[in-house]
JSON list of C-alpha atoms in Angstrom, two decimals:
[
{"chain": "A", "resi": 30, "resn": "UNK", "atom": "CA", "xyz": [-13.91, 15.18, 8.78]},
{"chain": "A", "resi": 31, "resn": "UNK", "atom": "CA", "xyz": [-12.66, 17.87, 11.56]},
{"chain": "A", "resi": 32, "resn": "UNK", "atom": "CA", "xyz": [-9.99, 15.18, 13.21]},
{"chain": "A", "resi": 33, "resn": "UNK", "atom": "CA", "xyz": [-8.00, 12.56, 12.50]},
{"chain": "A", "resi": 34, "resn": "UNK", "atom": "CA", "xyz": [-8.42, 9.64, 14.46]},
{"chain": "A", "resi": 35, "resn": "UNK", "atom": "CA", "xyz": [-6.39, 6.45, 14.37]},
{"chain": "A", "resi": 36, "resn": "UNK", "atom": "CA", "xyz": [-9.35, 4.81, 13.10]},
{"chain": "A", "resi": 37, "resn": "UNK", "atom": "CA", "xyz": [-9.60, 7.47, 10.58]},
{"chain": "A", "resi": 38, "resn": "UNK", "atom": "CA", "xyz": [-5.92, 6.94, 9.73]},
{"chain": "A", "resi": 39, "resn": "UNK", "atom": "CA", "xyz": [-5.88, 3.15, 9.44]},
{"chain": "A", "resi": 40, "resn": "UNK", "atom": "CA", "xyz": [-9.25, 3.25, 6.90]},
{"chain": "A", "resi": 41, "resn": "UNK", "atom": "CA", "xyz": [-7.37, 6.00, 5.34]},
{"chain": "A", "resi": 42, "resn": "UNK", "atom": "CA", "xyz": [-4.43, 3.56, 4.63]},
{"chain": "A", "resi": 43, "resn": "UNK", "atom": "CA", "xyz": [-6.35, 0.59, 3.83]},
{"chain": "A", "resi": 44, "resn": "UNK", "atom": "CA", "xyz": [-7.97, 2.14, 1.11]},
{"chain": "A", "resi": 45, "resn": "UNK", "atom": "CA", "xyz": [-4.95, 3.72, -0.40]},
{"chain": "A", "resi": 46, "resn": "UNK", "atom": "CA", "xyz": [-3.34, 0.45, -0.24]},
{"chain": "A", "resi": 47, "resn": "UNK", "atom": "CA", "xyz": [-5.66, -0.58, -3.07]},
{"chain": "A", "resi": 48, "resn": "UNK", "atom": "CA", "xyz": [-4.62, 1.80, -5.45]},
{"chain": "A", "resi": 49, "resn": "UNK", "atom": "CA", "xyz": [-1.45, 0.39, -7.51]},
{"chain": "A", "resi": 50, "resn": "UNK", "atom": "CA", "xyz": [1.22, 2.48, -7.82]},
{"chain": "A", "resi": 51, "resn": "UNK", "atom": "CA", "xyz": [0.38, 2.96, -11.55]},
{"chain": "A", "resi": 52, "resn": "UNK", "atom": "CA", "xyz": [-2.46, 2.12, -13.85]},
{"chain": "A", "resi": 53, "resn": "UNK", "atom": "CA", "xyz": [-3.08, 1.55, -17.86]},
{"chain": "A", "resi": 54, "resn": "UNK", "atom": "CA", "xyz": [-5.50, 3.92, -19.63]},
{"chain": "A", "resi": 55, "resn": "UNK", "atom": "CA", "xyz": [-6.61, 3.56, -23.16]},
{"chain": "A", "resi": 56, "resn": "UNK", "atom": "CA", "xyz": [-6.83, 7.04, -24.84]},
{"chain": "A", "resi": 57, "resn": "UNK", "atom": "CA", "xyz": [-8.64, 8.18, -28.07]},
{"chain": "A", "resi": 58, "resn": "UNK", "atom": "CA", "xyz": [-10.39, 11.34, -29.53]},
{"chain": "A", "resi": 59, "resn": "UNK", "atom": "CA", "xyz": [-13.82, 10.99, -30.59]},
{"chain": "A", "resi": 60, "resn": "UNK", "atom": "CA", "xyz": [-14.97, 12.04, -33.47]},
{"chain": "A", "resi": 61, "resn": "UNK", "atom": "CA", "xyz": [-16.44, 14.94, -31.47]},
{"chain": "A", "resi": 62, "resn": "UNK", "atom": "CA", "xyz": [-13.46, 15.94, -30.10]},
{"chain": "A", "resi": 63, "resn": "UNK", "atom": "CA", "xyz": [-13.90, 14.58, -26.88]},
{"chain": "A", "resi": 64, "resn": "UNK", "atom": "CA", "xyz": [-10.75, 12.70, -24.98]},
{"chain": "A", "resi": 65, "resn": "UNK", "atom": "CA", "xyz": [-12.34, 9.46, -24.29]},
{"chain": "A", "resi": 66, "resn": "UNK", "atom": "CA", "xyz": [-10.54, 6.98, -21.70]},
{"chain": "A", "resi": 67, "resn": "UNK", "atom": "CA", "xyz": [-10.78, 3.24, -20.62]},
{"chain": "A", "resi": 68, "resn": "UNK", "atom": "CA", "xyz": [-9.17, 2.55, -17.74]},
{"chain": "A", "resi": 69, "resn": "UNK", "atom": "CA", "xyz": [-7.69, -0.97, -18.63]},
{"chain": "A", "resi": 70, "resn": "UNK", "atom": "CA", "xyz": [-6.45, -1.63, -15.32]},
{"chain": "A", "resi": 71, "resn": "UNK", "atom": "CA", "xyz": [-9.84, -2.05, -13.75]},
{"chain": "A", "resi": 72, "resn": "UNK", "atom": "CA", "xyz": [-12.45, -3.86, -15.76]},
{"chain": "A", "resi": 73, "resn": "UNK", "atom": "CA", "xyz": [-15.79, -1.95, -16.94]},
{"chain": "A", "resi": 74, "resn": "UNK", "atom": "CA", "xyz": [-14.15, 1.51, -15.72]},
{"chain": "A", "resi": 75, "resn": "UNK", "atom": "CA", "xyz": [-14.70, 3.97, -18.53]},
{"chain": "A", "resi": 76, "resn": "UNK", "atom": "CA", "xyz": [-14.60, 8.30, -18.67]},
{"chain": "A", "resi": 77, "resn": "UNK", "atom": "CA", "xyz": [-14.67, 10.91, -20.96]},
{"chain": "A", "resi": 78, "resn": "UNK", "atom": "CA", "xyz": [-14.17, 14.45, -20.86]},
{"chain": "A", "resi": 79, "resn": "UNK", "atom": "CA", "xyz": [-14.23, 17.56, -23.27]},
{"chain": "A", "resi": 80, "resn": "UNK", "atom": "CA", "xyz": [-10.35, 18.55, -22.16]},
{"chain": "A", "resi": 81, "resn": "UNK", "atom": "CA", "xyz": [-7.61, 16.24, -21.81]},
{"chain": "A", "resi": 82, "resn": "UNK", "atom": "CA", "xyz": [-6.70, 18.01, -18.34]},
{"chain": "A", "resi": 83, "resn": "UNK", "atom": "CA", "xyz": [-10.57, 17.34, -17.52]},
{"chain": "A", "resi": 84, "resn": "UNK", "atom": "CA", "xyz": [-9.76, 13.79, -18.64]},
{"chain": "A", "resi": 85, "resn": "UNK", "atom": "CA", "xyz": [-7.26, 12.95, -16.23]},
{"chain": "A", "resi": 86, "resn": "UNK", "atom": "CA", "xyz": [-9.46, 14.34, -13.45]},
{"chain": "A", "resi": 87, "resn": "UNK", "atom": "CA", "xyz": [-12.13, 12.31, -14.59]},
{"chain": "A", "resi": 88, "resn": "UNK", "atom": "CA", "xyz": [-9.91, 8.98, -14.51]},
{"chain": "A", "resi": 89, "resn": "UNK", "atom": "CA", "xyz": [-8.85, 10.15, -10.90]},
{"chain": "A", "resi": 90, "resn": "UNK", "atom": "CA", "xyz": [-12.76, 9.86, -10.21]},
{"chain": "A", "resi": 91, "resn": "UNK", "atom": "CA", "xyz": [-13.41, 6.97, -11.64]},
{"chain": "A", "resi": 92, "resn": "UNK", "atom": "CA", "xyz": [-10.82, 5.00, -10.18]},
{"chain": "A", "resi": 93, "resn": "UNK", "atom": "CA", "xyz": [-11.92, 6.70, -6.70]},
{"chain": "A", "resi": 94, "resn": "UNK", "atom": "CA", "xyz": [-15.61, 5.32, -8.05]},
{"chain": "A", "resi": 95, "resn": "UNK", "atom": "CA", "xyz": [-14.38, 1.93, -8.89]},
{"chain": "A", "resi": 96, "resn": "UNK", "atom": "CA", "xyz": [-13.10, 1.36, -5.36]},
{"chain": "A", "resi": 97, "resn": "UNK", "atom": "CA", "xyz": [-16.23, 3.08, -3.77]},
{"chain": "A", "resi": 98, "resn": "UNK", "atom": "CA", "xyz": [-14.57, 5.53, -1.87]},
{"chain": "A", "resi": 99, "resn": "UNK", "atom": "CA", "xyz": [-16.79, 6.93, 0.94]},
{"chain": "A", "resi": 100, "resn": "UNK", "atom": "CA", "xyz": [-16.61, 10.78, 0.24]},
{"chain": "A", "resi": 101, "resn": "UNK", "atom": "CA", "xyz": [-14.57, 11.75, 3.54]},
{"chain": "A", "resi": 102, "resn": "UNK", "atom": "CA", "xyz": [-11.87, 9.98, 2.39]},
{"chain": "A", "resi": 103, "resn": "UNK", "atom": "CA", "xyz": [-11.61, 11.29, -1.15]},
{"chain": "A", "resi": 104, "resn": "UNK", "atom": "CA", "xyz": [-8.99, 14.26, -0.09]},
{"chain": "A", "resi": 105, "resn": "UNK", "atom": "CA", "xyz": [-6.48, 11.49, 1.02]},
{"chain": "A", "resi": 106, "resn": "UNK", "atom": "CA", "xyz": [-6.90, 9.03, -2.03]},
{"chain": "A", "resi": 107, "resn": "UNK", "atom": "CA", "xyz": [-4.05, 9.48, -4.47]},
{"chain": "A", "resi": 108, "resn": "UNK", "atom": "CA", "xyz": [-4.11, 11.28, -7.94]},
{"chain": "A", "resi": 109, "resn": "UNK", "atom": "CA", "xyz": [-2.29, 9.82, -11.09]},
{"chain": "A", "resi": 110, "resn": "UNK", "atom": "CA", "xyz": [-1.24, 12.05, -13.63]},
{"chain": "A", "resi": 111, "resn": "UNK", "atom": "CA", "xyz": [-0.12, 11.95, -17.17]},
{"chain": "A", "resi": 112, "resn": "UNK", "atom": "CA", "xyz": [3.45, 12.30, -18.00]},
{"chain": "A", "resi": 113, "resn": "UNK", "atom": "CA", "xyz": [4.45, 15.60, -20.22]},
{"chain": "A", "resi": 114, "resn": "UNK", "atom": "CA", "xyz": [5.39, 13.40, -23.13]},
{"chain": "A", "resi": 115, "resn": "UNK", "atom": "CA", "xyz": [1.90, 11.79, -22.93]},
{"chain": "A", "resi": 116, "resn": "UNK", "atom": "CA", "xyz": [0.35, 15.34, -22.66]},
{"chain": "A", "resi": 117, "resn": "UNK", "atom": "CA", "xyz": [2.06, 16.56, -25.73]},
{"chain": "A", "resi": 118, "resn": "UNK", "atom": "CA", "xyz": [1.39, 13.30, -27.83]},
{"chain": "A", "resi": 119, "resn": "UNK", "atom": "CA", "xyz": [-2.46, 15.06, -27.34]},
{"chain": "A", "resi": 120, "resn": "UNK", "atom": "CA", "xyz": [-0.83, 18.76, -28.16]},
{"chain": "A", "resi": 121, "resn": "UNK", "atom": "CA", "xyz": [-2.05, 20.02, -25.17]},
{"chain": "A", "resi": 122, "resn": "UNK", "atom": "CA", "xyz": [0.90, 20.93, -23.13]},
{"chain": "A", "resi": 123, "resn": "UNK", "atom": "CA", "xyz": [3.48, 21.64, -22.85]},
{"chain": "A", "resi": 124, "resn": "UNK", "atom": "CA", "xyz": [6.12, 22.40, -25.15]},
{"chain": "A", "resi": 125, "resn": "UNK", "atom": "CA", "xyz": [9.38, 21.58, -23.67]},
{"chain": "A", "resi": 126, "resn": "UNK", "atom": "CA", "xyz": [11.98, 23.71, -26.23]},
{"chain": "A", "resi": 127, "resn": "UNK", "atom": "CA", "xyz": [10.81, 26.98, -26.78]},
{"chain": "A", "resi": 128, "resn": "UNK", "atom": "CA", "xyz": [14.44, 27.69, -28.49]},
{"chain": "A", "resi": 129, "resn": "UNK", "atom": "CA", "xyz": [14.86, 24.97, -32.00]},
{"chain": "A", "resi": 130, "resn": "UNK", "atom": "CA", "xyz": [17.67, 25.39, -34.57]},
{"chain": "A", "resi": 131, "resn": "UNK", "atom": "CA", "xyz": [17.18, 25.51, -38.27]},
{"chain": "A", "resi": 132, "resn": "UNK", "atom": "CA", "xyz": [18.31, 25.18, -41.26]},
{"chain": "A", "resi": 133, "resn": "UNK", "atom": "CA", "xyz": [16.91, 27.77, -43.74]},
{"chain": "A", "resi": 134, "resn": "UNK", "atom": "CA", "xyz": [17.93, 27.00, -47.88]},
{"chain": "A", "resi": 135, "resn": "UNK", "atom": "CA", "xyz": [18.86, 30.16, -50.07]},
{"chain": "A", "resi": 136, "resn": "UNK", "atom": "CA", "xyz": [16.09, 29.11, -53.35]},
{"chain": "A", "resi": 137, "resn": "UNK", "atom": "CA", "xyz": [17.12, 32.77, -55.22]},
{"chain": "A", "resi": 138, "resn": "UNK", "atom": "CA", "xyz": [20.05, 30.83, -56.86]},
{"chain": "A", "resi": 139, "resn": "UNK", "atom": "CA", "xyz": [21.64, 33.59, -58.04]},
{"chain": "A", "resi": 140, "resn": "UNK", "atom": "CA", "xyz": [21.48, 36.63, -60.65]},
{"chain": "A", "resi": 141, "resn": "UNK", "atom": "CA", "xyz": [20.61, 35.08, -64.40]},
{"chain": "A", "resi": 142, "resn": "UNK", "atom": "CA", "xyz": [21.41, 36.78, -67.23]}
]
């Protein structure tokens, strides 16, 4: 799409109207590994993706796919994205205290004679 037109701008806006401003997803692991998703928000809209970063592009799509977004619109559609504490429930990132205090215990106990 070279320009903008109010037209443009208006379709534009309808269809982001019908994204809400956040959405329920169902994750698991497979047994192979992969990061499968249901997207519980919209009935029937399923993904799955070898990487849970690739995951949460792949939800992005499929939500884009559930509303049938015509492809010169896609760029203004809005992404959702996982929160960090969701990210490192997966361990995939990121760690947010590099710096942790412990408490090491002495087991020598002492010289025997």
């Amino acid at each position: 799409m070279k320009k903008i037109t109010k037209e443009n701008i208006k379709k534009i806006n309808e269809l982001r109207s019908l994204f809400p401003n956040k959405i329920t997803v169902r994750v698991h692991r497979s047994n192979n590994g992969k990061y499968c998703a249901e997207v519980i928000t919209f009935t029937g809209c399923f993904t799955e993706s070898d990487t849970f970063s690739g995951l949460i592009e792949m939800v992005n799509d499929a939500v884009r796919t559930y509303f049938e977004i015509p492809e010169k619109y896609l760029s203004f559609m809005p992404d959702y994205l996982a929160s960090i504490e969701v990210a490192q429930h997966f361990n995939v990132f990121p760690v947010l205290e590099e710096t942790k205090e412990l408490n090491l215990i002495n087991t020598d106990g002492g010289i025997k004679s």
